[in-house]
Amino acid sequence: MPYIMDSPFKAISILYRKSHIWLNNGCVPYHLTAAQAVVILIVCDFDGLTQDEITKRLSLDKSVIAKTVTKLEEIGFLIRSTNAKDKRTYDIRPTEKAWEVYPFIKEQIEACFGQITQHMTGDERKEFQRLLLMAAEAALALED
């Protein structure tokens, strides 16, 4: 039974909530949460970032990223070291364990996107992805 959406913000909220539920469920075999999986994904995507860069790229609170990175370091997915140029921040690098789970995380995210777009044509899916990326980039640009 389809629900009538009268606001794009309601739709965004539902997509965010559902995608996190699906990603949380998908990452159970690795004992990871959706938030942890996304941090591993972005660190592997860039083969390492500073903790500040992770915060900016994911547009999350510094304390949330710090806690997530600390937990991922404790369970062996990330290595944190003091940045050589700026002692106030940390370099975050993936471990072999992170590289092993990276393809799985990408698959889980693709599966989530597939669920969201299951009633779209291939062209609609591509256009939806393009528009989502454009909207996210515009939102991040407003923070700079």
mmCIF file of N, CA and C in Angstrom:
data_model
loop_
_atom_site.group_PDB
_atom_site.id
_atom_site.type_symbol
_atom_site.label_atom_id
_atom_site.label_comp_id
_atom_site.label_asym_id
_atom_site.label_seq_id
_atom_site.Cartn_x
_atom_site.Cartn_y
_atom_site.Cartn_z
ATOM 1 N N MET A 1 0.841 -1.178 0.000
ATOM 2 C CA MET A 1 0.000 0.000 0.000
ATOM 3 C C MET A 1 0.890 1.247 0.000
ATOM 4 N N PRO A 2 0.872 2.004 -1.069
ATOM 5 C CA PRO A 2 1.744 3.189 -1.142
ATOM 6 C C PRO A 2 1.258 4.298 -0.212
ATOM 7 N N TYR A 3 2.225 5.019 0.311
ATOM 8 C CA TYR A 3 1.940 6.166 1.170
ATOM 9 C C TYR A 3 2.099 7.430 0.346
ATOM 10 N N ILE A 4 1.252 8.393 0.590
ATOM 11 C CA ILE A 4 1.333 9.649 -0.138
ATOM 12 C C ILE A 4 2.274 10.574 0.622
ATOM 13 N N MET A 5 3.308 11.007 -0.073
ATOM 14 C CA MET A 5 4.280 11.919 0.518
ATOM 15 C C MET A 5 3.935 13.340 0.115
ATOM 16 N N ASP A 6 3.747 14.186 1.096
ATOM 17 C CA ASP A 6 3.444 15.577 0.781
ATOM 18 C C ASP A 6 4.645 16.485 0.995
ATOM 19 N N SER A 7 5.778 15.882 1.370
ATOM 20 C CA SER A 7 6.969 16.674 1.631
ATOM 21 C C SER A 7 8.217 15.874 1.268
ATOM 22 N N PRO A 8 9.136 16.486 0.521
ATOM 23 C CA PRO A 8 10.385 15.769 0.232
ATOM 24 C C PRO A 8 11.189 15.497 1.499
ATOM 25 N N PHE A 9 11.010 16.313 2.527
ATOM 26 C CA PHE A 9 11.752 16.099 3.771
ATOM 27 C C PHE A 9 11.293 14.839 4.496
ATOM 28 N N LYS A 10 10.008 14.547 4.404
ATOM 29 C CA LYS A 10 9.510 13.284 4.965
ATOM 30 C C LYS A 10 10.114 12.109 4.207
ATOM 31 N N ALA A 11 10.159 12.235 2.891
ATOM 32 C CA ALA A 11 10.729 11.165 2.066
ATOM 33 C C ALA A 11 12.210 10.961 2.389
ATOM 34 N N ILE A 12 12.953 12.049 2.548
ATOM 35 C CA ILE A 12 14.378 11.950 2.882
ATOM 36 C C ILE A 12 14.550 11.274 4.235
ATOM 37 N N SER A 13 13.721 11.638 5.189
ATOM 38 C CA SER A 13 13.788 11.043 6.526
ATOM 39 C C SER A 13 13.536 9.540 6.475
ATOM 40 N N ILE A 14 12.541 9.136 5.714
ATOM 41 C CA ILE A 14 12.227 7.717 5.583
ATOM 42 C C ILE A 14 13.368 6.975 4.898
ATOM 43 N N LEU A 15 13.905 7.542 3.826
ATOM 44 C CA LEU A 15 15.021 6.904 3.121
ATOM 45 C C LEU A 15 16.241 6.758 4.027
ATOM 46 N N TYR A 16 16.537 7.784 4.798
ATOM 47 C CA TYR A 16 17.673 7.733 5.720
ATOM 48 C C TYR A 16 17.463 6.627 6.757
ATOM 49 N N ARG A 17 16.286 6.632 7.377
ATOM 50 C CA ARG A 17 16.002 5.659 8.438
ATOM 51 C C ARG A 17 16.023 4.229 7.894
ATOM 52 N N LYS A 18 15.341 4.001 6.793
ATOM 53 C CA LYS A 18 15.277 2.653 6.219
ATOM 54 C C LYS A 18 16.649 2.175 5.741
ATOM 55 N N SER A 19 17.400 3.056 5.099
ATOM 56 C CA SER A 19 18.715 2.639 4.602
ATOM 57 C C SER A 19 19.642 2.273 5.757
ATOM 58 N N HIS A 20 19.553 2.994 6.880
ATOM 59 C CA HIS A 20 20.378 2.644 8.038
ATOM 60 C C HIS A 20 19.944 1.323 8.663
ATOM 61 N N ILE A 21 18.652 1.085 8.702
ATOM 62 C CA ILE A 21 18.158 -0.203 9.222
ATOM 63 C C ILE A 21 18.683 -1.338 8.356
ATOM 64 N N TRP A 22 18.552 -1.189 7.027
ATOM 65 C CA TRP A 22 19.016 -2.237 6.117
ATOM 66 C C TRP A 22 20.521 -2.436 6.210
ATOM 67 N N LEU A 23 21.276 -1.334 6.289
ATOM 68 C CA LEU A 23 22.732 -1.459 6.385
ATOM 69 C C LEU A 23 23.147 -2.063 7.725
ATOM 70 N N ASN A 24 22.478 -1.653 8.807
ATOM 71 C CA ASN A 24 22.751 -2.276 10.115
ATOM 72 C C ASN A 24 22.540 -3.784 10.037
ATOM 73 N N ASN A 25 21.412 -4.201 9.469
ATOM 74 C CA ASN A 25 21.111 -5.626 9.353
ATOM 75 C C ASN A 25 22.115 -6.341 8.450
ATOM 76 N N GLY A 26 22.507 -5.699 7.366
ATOM 77 C CA GLY A 26 23.451 -6.305 6.440
ATOM 78 C C GLY A 26 24.843 -6.487 7.019
ATOM 79 N N CYS A 27 25.219 -5.617 7.943
ATOM 80 C CA CYS A 27 26.575 -5.649 8.508
ATOM 81 C C CYS A 27 26.698 -6.511 9.766
ATOM 82 N N VAL A 28 25.611 -7.160 10.164
ATOM 83 C CA VAL A 28 25.633 -8.018 11.353
ATOM 84 C C VAL A 28 26.739 -9.077 11.289
ATOM 85 N N PRO A 29 26.972 -9.731 10.137
ATOM 86 C CA PRO A 29 28.017 -10.767 10.110
ATOM 87 C C PRO A 29 29.412 -10.252 10.522
ATOM 88 N N TYR A 30 29.655 -8.966 10.348
ATOM 89 C CA TYR A 30 30.951 -8.389 10.710
ATOM 90 C C TYR A 30 30.887 -7.624 12.031
ATOM 91 N N HIS A 31 29.741 -7.687 12.699
ATOM 92 C CA HIS A 31 29.539 -7.003 13.990
ATOM 93 C C HIS A 31 29.788 -5.502 13.864
ATOM 94 N N LEU A 32 29.338 -4.934 12.746
ATOM 95 C CA LEU A 32 29.478 -3.506 12.496
ATOM 96 C C LEU A 32 28.108 -2.845 12.451
ATOM 97 N N THR A 33 28.061 -1.578 12.845
ATOM 98 C CA THR A 33 26.854 -0.783 12.674
ATOM 99 C C THR A 33 26.935 -0.074 11.321
ATOM 100 N N ALA A 34 25.811 0.479 10.890
ATOM 101 C CA ALA A 34 25.798 1.241 9.643
ATOM 102 C C ALA A 34 26.772 2.409 9.729
ATOM 103 N N ALA A 35 26.783 3.114 10.857
ATOM 104 C CA ALA A 35 27.679 4.272 11.022
ATOM 105 C C ALA A 35 29.143 3.850 10.917
ATOM 106 N N GLN A 36 29.492 2.731 11.534
ATOM 107 C CA GLN A 36 30.871 2.236 11.452
ATOM 108 C C GLN A 36 31.213 1.829 10.024
ATOM 109 N N ALA A 37 30.272 1.181 9.349
ATOM 110 C CA ALA A 37 30.510 0.747 7.968
ATOM 111 C C ALA A 37 30.768 1.941 7.060
ATOM 112 N N VAL A 38 30.024 3.026 7.257
ATOM 113 C CA VAL A 38 30.204 4.211 6.411
ATOM 114 C C VAL A 38 31.570 4.844 6.656
ATOM 115 N N VAL A 39 32.045 4.847 7.900
ATOM 116 C CA VAL A 39 33.380 5.395 8.177
ATOM 117 C C VAL A 39 34.447 4.519 7.520
ATOM 118 N N ILE A 40 34.316 3.213 7.632
ATOM 119 C CA ILE A 40 35.273 2.316 6.952
ATOM 120 C C ILE A 40 35.239 2.573 5.448
ATOM 121 N N LEU A 41 34.052 2.691 4.892
ATOM 122 C CA LEU A 41 33.899 2.938 3.457
ATOM 123 C C LEU A 41 34.648 4.188 3.018
ATOM 124 N N ILE A 42 34.444 5.290 3.713
ATOM 125 C CA ILE A 42 35.058 6.548 3.284
ATOM 126 C C ILE A 42 36.573 6.531 3.500
ATOM 127 N N VAL A 43 37.037 5.905 4.577
ATOM 128 C CA VAL A 43 38.487 5.828 4.810
ATOM 129 C C VAL A 43 39.137 4.972 3.726
ATOM 130 N N CYS A 44 38.502 3.867 3.354
ATOM 131 C CA CYS A 44 39.049 3.029 2.286
ATOM 132 C C CYS A 44 38.929 3.710 0.922
ATOM 133 N N ASP A 45 37.813 4.417 0.687
ATOM 134 C CA ASP A 45 37.645 5.132 -0.586
ATOM 135 C C ASP A 45 38.819 6.063 -0.861
ATOM 136 N N PHE A 46 39.341 6.689 0.193
ATOM 137 C CA PHE A 46 40.428 7.663 0.040
ATOM 138 C C PHE A 46 41.769 7.107 0.509
ATOM 139 N N ASP A 47 41.812 5.827 0.846
ATOM 140 C CA ASP A 47 43.031 5.177 1.344
ATOM 141 C C ASP A 47 43.624 5.961 2.520
ATOM 142 N N GLY A 48 42.734 6.471 3.361
ATOM 143 C CA GLY A 48 43.149 7.224 4.539
ATOM 144 C C GLY A 48 42.748 8.681 4.452
ATOM 145 N N LEU A 49 42.352 9.230 5.591
ATOM 146 C CA LEU A 49 41.950 10.628 5.711
ATOM 147 C C LEU A 49 42.340 11.111 7.103
ATOM 148 N N THR A 50 42.310 12.420 7.295
ATOM 149 C CA THR A 50 42.438 12.900 8.668
ATOM 150 C C THR A 50 41.064 12.749 9.322
ATOM 151 N N GLN A 51 41.062 12.753 10.643
ATOM 152 C CA GLN A 51 39.798 12.651 11.357
ATOM 153 C C GLN A 51 38.900 13.847 11.025
ATOM 154 N N ASP A 52 39.508 15.025 10.863
ATOM 155 C CA ASP A 52 38.742 16.219 10.487
ATOM 156 C C ASP A 52 38.114 16.066 9.107
ATOM 157 N N GLU A 53 38.852 15.454 8.162
ATOM 158 C CA GLU A 53 38.307 15.247 6.816
ATOM 159 C C GLU A 53 37.114 14.292 6.840
ATOM 160 N N ILE A 54 37.188 13.259 7.668
ATOM 161 C CA ILE A 54 36.052 12.336 7.803
ATOM 162 C C ILE A 54 34.837 13.102 8.306
ATOM 163 N N THR A 55 35.056 13.925 9.325
ATOM 164 C CA THR A 55 33.972 14.728 9.900
ATOM 165 C C THR A 55 33.323 15.610 8.837
ATOM 166 N N LYS A 56 34.144 16.285 8.043
ATOM 167 C CA LYS A 56 33.624 17.182 7.012
ATOM 168 C C LYS A 56 32.927 16.416 5.891
ATOM 169 N N ARG A 57 33.530 15.336 5.429
ATOM 170 C CA ARG A 57 32.958 14.592 4.301
ATOM 171 C C ARG A 57 31.632 13.917 4.658
ATOM 172 N N LEU A 58 31.481 13.517 5.921
ATOM 173 C CA LEU A 58 30.235 12.888 6.344
ATOM 174 C C LEU A 58 29.284 13.878 7.004
ATOM 175 N N SER A 59 29.754 15.092 7.204
ATOM 176 C CA SER A 59 28.946 16.151 7.808
ATOM 177 C C SER A 59 28.336 15.703 9.141
ATOM 178 N N LEU A 60 29.189 15.136 9.987
ATOM 179 C CA LEU A 60 28.767 14.681 11.304
ATOM 180 C C LEU A 60 29.533 15.430 12.389
ATOM 181 N N ASP A 61 29.030 15.364 13.588
ATOM 182 C CA ASP A 61 29.660 16.010 14.731
ATOM 183 C C ASP A 61 31.025 15.376 15.015
ATOM 184 N N LYS A 62 31.985 16.209 15.407
ATOM 185 C CA LYS A 62 33.343 15.718 15.688
ATOM 186 C C LYS A 62 33.350 14.617 16.746
ATOM 187 N N SER A 63 32.507 14.769 17.776
ATOM 188 C CA SER A 63 32.501 13.770 18.850
ATOM 189 C C SER A 63 31.967 12.423 18.362
ATOM 190 N N VAL A 64 31.013 12.444 17.443
ATOM 191 C CA VAL A 64 30.467 11.204 16.885
ATOM 192 C C VAL A 64 31.556 10.472 16.091
ATOM 193 N N ILE A 65 32.284 11.212 15.275
ATOM 194 C CA ILE A 65 33.362 10.600 14.491
ATOM 195 C C ILE A 65 34.473 10.101 15.416
ATOM 196 N N ALA A 66 34.818 10.885 16.418
ATOM 197 C CA ALA A 66 35.872 10.469 17.358
ATOM 198 C C ALA A 66 35.506 9.154 18.039
ATOM 199 N N LYS A 67 34.265 9.030 18.501
ATOM 200 C CA LYS A 67 33.823 7.791 19.160
ATOM 201 C C LYS A 67 33.817 6.619 18.184
ATOM 202 N N THR A 68 33.347 6.871 16.972
ATOM 203 C CA THR A 68 33.284 5.808 15.967
ATOM 204 C C THR A 68 34.681 5.348 15.577
ATOM 205 N N VAL A 69 35.587 6.294 15.355
ATOM 206 C CA VAL A 69 36.967 5.951 14.994
ATOM 207 C C VAL A 69 37.639 5.186 16.141
ATOM 208 N N THR A 70 37.413 5.630 17.372
ATOM 209 C CA THR A 70 37.999 4.950 18.532
ATOM 210 C C THR A 70 37.536 3.500 18.589
ATOM 211 N N LYS A 71 36.243 3.279 18.408
ATOM 212 C CA LYS A 71 35.706 1.910 18.439
ATOM 213 C C LYS A 71 36.282 1.075 17.296
ATOM 214 N N LEU A 72 36.352 1.654 16.093
ATOM 215 C CA LEU A 72 36.895 0.916 14.949
ATOM 216 C C LEU A 72 38.384 0.626 15.118
ATOM 217 N N GLU A 73 39.082 1.503 15.806
ATOM 218 C CA GLU A 73 40.491 1.246 16.112
ATOM 219 C C GLU A 73 40.592 0.094 17.118
ATOM 220 N N GLU A 74 39.747 0.106 18.138
ATOM 221 C CA GLU A 74 39.759 -0.939 19.163
ATOM 222 C C GLU A 74 39.489 -2.323 18.585
ATOM 223 N N ILE A 75 38.609 -2.390 17.576
ATOM 224 C CA ILE A 75 38.255 -3.698 17.017
ATOM 225 C C ILE A 75 39.052 -4.039 15.754
ATOM 226 N N GLY A 76 40.072 -3.216 15.463
ATOM 227 C CA GLY A 76 41.051 -3.581 14.450
ATOM 228 C C GLY A 76 40.776 -3.180 13.010
ATOM 229 N N PHE A 77 39.851 -2.234 12.780
ATOM 230 C CA PHE A 77 39.553 -1.823 11.412
ATOM 231 C C PHE A 77 40.327 -0.580 10.970
ATOM 232 N N LEU A 78 40.743 0.243 11.925
ATOM 233 C CA LEU A 78 41.439 1.484 11.585
ATOM 234 C C LEU A 78 42.675 1.655 12.451
ATOM 235 N N ILE A 79 43.621 2.436 11.910
ATOM 236 C CA ILE A 79 44.827 2.838 12.647
ATOM 237 C C ILE A 79 44.802 4.356 12.726
ATOM 238 N N ARG A 80 44.995 4.866 13.934
ATOM 239 C CA ARG A 80 45.006 6.324 14.134
ATOM 240 C C ARG A 80 46.416 6.729 14.559
ATOM 241 N N SER A 81 46.935 7.785 13.921
ATOM 242 C CA SER A 81 48.244 8.324 14.296
ATOM 243 C C SER A 81 48.180 9.847 14.224
ATOM 244 N N THR A 82 49.035 10.499 14.984
ATOM 245 C CA THR A 82 49.061 11.958 14.988
ATOM 246 C C THR A 82 49.517 12.469 13.625
ATOM 247 N N ASN A 83 48.810 13.458 13.104
ATOM 248 C CA ASN A 83 49.141 14.053 11.813
ATOM 249 C C ASN A 83 50.468 14.797 11.929
ATOM 250 N N ALA A 84 51.377 14.568 10.988
ATOM 251 C CA ALA A 84 52.717 15.170 11.028
ATOM 252 C C ALA A 84 52.668 16.695 10.869
ATOM 253 N N LYS A 85 51.718 17.199 10.103
ATOM 254 C CA LYS A 85 51.632 18.639 9.847
ATOM 255 C C LYS A 85 50.832 19.388 10.900
ATOM 256 N N ASP A 86 49.845 18.719 11.490
ATOM 257 C CA ASP A 86 48.973 19.365 12.476
ATOM 258 C C ASP A 86 48.763 18.399 13.637
ATOM 259 N N LYS A 87 49.471 18.636 14.718
ATOM 260 C CA LYS A 87 49.446 17.741 15.878
ATOM 261 C C LYS A 87 48.071 17.694 16.552
ATOM 262 N N ARG A 88 47.158 18.584 16.162
ATOM 263 C CA ARG A 88 45.829 18.615 16.780
ATOM 264 C C ARG A 88 44.852 17.646 16.117
ATOM 265 N N THR A 89 45.272 17.031 15.024
ATOM 266 C CA THR A 89 44.378 16.085 14.346
ATOM 267 C C THR A 89 45.095 14.754 14.144
ATOM 268 N N TYR A 90 44.318 13.787 13.698
ATOM 269 C CA TYR A 90 44.840 12.433 13.512
ATOM 270 C C TYR A 90 44.688 11.986 12.065
ATOM 271 N N ASP A 91 45.651 11.190 11.624
ATOM 272 C CA ASP A 91 45.549 10.495 10.347
ATOM 273 C C ASP A 91 44.868 9.162 10.629
ATOM 274 N N ILE A 92 43.878 8.834 9.828
ATOM 275 C CA ILE A 92 43.139 7.586 9.990
ATOM 276 C C ILE A 92 43.365 6.748 8.740
ATOM 277 N N ARG A 93 43.874 5.541 8.944
ATOM 278 C CA ARG A 93 44.181 4.662 7.816
ATOM 279 C C ARG A 93 43.472 3.324 8.014
ATOM 280 N N PRO A 94 43.089 2.686 6.911
ATOM 281 C CA PRO A 94 42.453 1.365 7.023
ATOM 282 C C PRO A 94 43.484 0.276 7.316
ATOM 283 N N THR A 95 43.065 -0.725 8.067
ATOM 284 C CA THR A 95 43.898 -1.907 8.295
ATOM 285 C C THR A 95 43.557 -2.952 7.235
ATOM 286 N N GLU A 96 44.270 -4.044 7.243
ATOM 287 C CA GLU A 96 43.957 -5.156 6.337
ATOM 288 C C GLU A 96 42.534 -5.654 6.584
ATOM 289 N N LYS A 97 42.127 -5.660 7.840
ATOM 290 C CA LYS A 97 40.763 -6.070 8.201
ATOM 291 C C LYS A 97 39.724 -5.157 7.539
ATOM 292 N N ALA A 98 40.005 -3.856 7.483
ATOM 293 C CA ALA A 98 39.098 -2.909 6.813
ATOM 294 C C ALA A 98 39.046 -3.190 5.320
ATOM 295 N N TRP A 99 40.209 -3.437 4.707
ATOM 296 C CA TRP A 99 40.239 -3.723 3.269
ATOM 297 C C TRP A 99 39.488 -5.015 2.957
ATOM 298 N N GLU A 100 39.519 -5.981 3.877
ATOM 299 C CA GLU A 100 38.804 -7.237 3.659
ATOM 300 C C GLU A 100 37.289 -7.032 3.666
ATOM 301 N N VAL A 101 36.796 -6.150 4.535
ATOM 302 C CA VAL A 101 35.352 -5.922 4.658
ATOM 303 C C VAL A 101 34.843 -4.869 3.667
ATOM 304 N N TYR A 102 35.740 -4.077 3.113
ATOM 305 C CA TYR A 102 35.377 -2.979 2.203
ATOM 306 C C TYR A 102 34.483 -3.414 1.034
ATOM 307 N N PRO A 103 34.829 -4.481 0.279
ATOM 308 C CA PRO A 103 33.938 -4.896 -0.822
ATOM 309 C C PRO A 103 32.557 -5.312 -0.317
ATOM 310 N N PHE A 104 32.500 -5.947 0.834
ATOM 311 C CA PHE A 104 31.224 -6.354 1.422
ATOM 312 C C PHE A 104 30.368 -5.131 1.748
ATOM 313 N N ILE A 105 30.971 -4.098 2.341
ATOM 314 C CA ILE A 105 30.241 -2.875 2.673
ATOM 315 C C ILE A 105 29.700 -2.230 1.397
ATOM 316 N N LYS A 106 30.533 -2.166 0.365
ATOM 317 C CA LYS A 106 30.081 -1.599 -0.904
ATOM 318 C C LYS A 106 28.884 -2.384 -1.460
ATOM 319 N N GLU A 107 28.938 -3.696 -1.353
ATOM 320 C CA GLU A 107 27.821 -4.537 -1.800
ATOM 321 C C GLU A 107 26.559 -4.252 -0.993
ATOM 322 N N GLN A 108 26.708 -4.107 0.316
ATOM 323 C CA GLN A 108 25.557 -3.834 1.175
ATOM 324 C C GLN A 108 24.928 -2.484 0.843
ATOM 325 N N ILE A 109 25.755 -1.498 0.579
ATOM 326 C CA ILE A 109 25.239 -0.175 0.228
ATOM 327 C C ILE A 109 24.532 -0.232 -1.125
ATOM 328 N N GLU A 110 25.100 -0.964 -2.057
ATOM 329 C CA GLU A 110 24.457 -1.134 -3.367
ATOM 330 C C GLU A 110 23.122 -1.862 -3.213
ATOM 331 N N ALA A 111 23.067 -2.844 -2.322
ATOM 332 C CA ALA A 111 21.818 -3.566 -2.076
ATOM 333 C C ALA A 111 20.763 -2.637 -1.473
ATOM 334 N N CYS A 112 21.179 -1.781 -0.554
ATOM 335 C CA CYS A 112 20.255 -0.800 0.042
ATOM 336 C C CYS A 112 19.721 0.135 -1.035
ATOM 337 N N PHE A 113 20.603 0.613 -1.892
ATOM 338 C CA PHE A 113 20.177 1.504 -2.977
ATOM 339 C C PHE A 113 19.225 0.763 -3.918
ATOM 340 N N GLY A 114 19.502 -0.512 -4.138
ATOM 341 C CA GLY A 114 18.627 -1.329 -4.969
ATOM 342 C C GLY A 114 17.229 -1.458 -4.379
ATOM 343 N N GLN A 115 17.158 -1.598 -3.056
ATOM 344 C CA GLN A 115 15.845 -1.679 -2.401
ATOM 345 C C GLN A 115 15.085 -0.362 -2.541
ATOM 346 N N ILE A 116 15.784 0.737 -2.358
ATOM 347 C CA ILE A 116 15.157 2.055 -2.453
ATOM 348 C C ILE A 116 14.641 2.309 -3.871
ATOM 349 N N THR A 117 15.377 1.827 -4.847
ATOM 350 C CA THR A 117 15.064 2.142 -6.250
ATOM 351 C C THR A 117 14.441 0.972 -7.009
ATOM 352 N N GLN A 118 13.925 0.000 -6.287
ATOM 353 C CA GLN A 118 13.432 -1.227 -6.926
ATOM 354 C C GLN A 118 12.303 -1.006 -7.932
ATOM 355 N N HIS A 119 11.564 0.077 -7.795
ATOM 356 C CA HIS A 119 10.460 0.326 -8.722
ATOM 357 C C HIS A 119 10.840 1.327 -9.815
ATOM 358 N N MET A 120 12.135 1.622 -9.927
ATOM 359 C CA MET A 120 12.610 2.561 -10.942
ATOM 360 C C MET A 120 13.227 1.798 -12.102
ATOM 361 N N THR A 121 13.194 2.430 -13.261
ATOM 362 C CA THR A 121 13.907 1.882 -14.419
ATOM 363 C C THR A 121 15.398 2.154 -14.220
ATOM 364 N N GLY A 122 16.214 1.555 -15.036
ATOM 365 C CA GLY A 122 17.656 1.806 -14.976
ATOM 366 C C GLY A 122 17.992 3.277 -15.155
ATOM 367 N N ASP A 123 17.337 3.911 -16.118
ATOM 368 C CA ASP A 123 17.578 5.339 -16.358
ATOM 369 C C ASP A 123 17.121 6.177 -15.166
ATOM 370 N N GLU A 124 15.965 5.834 -14.607
ATOM 371 C CA GLU A 124 15.475 6.567 -13.437
ATOM 372 C C GLU A 124 16.426 6.404 -12.253
ATOM 373 N N ARG A 125 16.949 5.202 -12.080
ATOM 374 C CA ARG A 125 17.893 4.925 -10.991
ATOM 375 C C ARG A 125 19.151 5.780 -11.148
ATOM 376 N N LYS A 126 19.684 5.838 -12.354
ATOM 377 C CA LYS A 126 20.879 6.652 -12.618
ATOM 378 C C LYS A 126 20.602 8.132 -12.369
ATOM 379 N N GLU A 127 19.462 8.605 -12.831
ATOM 380 C CA GLU A 127 19.099 10.012 -12.649
ATOM 381 C C GLU A 127 18.872 10.327 -11.169
ATOM 382 N N PHE A 128 18.214 9.414 -10.450
ATOM 383 C CA PHE A 128 17.987 9.587 -9.017
ATOM 384 C C PHE A 128 19.324 9.674 -8.279
ATOM 385 N N GLN A 129 20.253 8.793 -8.626
ATOM 386 C CA GLN A 129 21.569 8.812 -8.005
ATOM 387 C C GLN A 129 22.293 10.130 -8.302
ATOM 388 N N ARG A 130 22.210 10.572 -9.541
ATOM 389 C CA ARG A 130 22.841 11.832 -9.923
ATOM 390 C C ARG A 130 22.246 12.994 -9.123
ATOM 391 N N LEU A 131 20.941 13.040 -9.009
ATOM 392 C CA LEU A 131 20.282 14.122 -8.279
ATOM 393 C C LEU A 131 20.585 14.072 -6.776
ATOM 394 N N LEU A 132 20.642 12.857 -6.213
ATOM 395 C CA LEU A 132 21.013 12.724 -4.796
ATOM 396 C C LEU A 132 22.415 13.271 -4.540
ATOM 397 N N LEU A 133 23.357 12.898 -5.409
ATOM 398 C CA LEU A 133 24.729 13.369 -5.258
ATOM 399 C C LEU A 133 24.808 14.883 -5.399
ATOM 400 N N MET A 134 24.056 15.430 -6.346
ATOM 401 C CA MET A 134 24.035 16.873 -6.549
ATOM 402 C C MET A 134 23.479 17.580 -5.307
ATOM 403 N N ALA A 135 22.407 17.046 -4.735
ATOM 404 C CA ALA A 135 21.806 17.655 -3.547
ATOM 405 C C ALA A 135 22.758 17.569 -2.342
ATOM 406 N N ALA A 136 23.415 16.428 -2.185
ATOM 407 C CA ALA A 136 24.352 16.268 -1.065
ATOM 408 C C ALA A 136 25.539 17.218 -1.208
ATOM 409 N N GLU A 137 26.069 17.339 -2.419
ATOM 410 C CA GLU A 137 27.184 18.264 -2.650
ATOM 411 C C GLU A 137 26.778 19.708 -2.374
ATOM 412 N N ALA A 138 25.564 20.065 -2.759
ATOM 413 C CA ALA A 138 25.074 21.430 -2.504
ATOM 414 C C ALA A 138 24.936 21.666 -0.998
ATOM 415 N N ALA A 139 24.439 20.671 -0.287
ATOM 416 C CA ALA A 139 24.293 20.814 1.165
ATOM 417 C C ALA A 139 25.647 20.952 1.852
ATOM 418 N N LEU A 140 26.614 20.171 1.418
ATOM 419 C CA LEU A 140 27.971 20.263 2.000
ATOM 420 C C LEU A 140 28.624 21.596 1.656
ATOM 421 N N ALA A 141 28.397 22.095 0.461
ATOM 422 C CA ALA A 141 28.989 23.375 0.040
ATOM 423 C C ALA A 141 28.492 24.532 0.907
ATOM 424 N N LEU A 142 27.294 24.428 1.426
ATOM 425 C CA LEU A 142 26.743 25.482 2.284
ATOM 426 C C LEU A 142 27.482 25.594 3.608
ATOM 427 N N GLU A 143 28.155 24.504 4.018
ATOM 428 C CA GLU A 143 28.881 24.494 5.287
ATOM 429 C C GLU A 143 30.248 25.168 5.176
ATOM 430 N N ASP A 144 30.786 25.259 3.973
ATOM 431 C CA ASP A 144 32.136 25.810 3.784
ATOM 432 C C ASP A 144 32.184 27.305 3.937
#
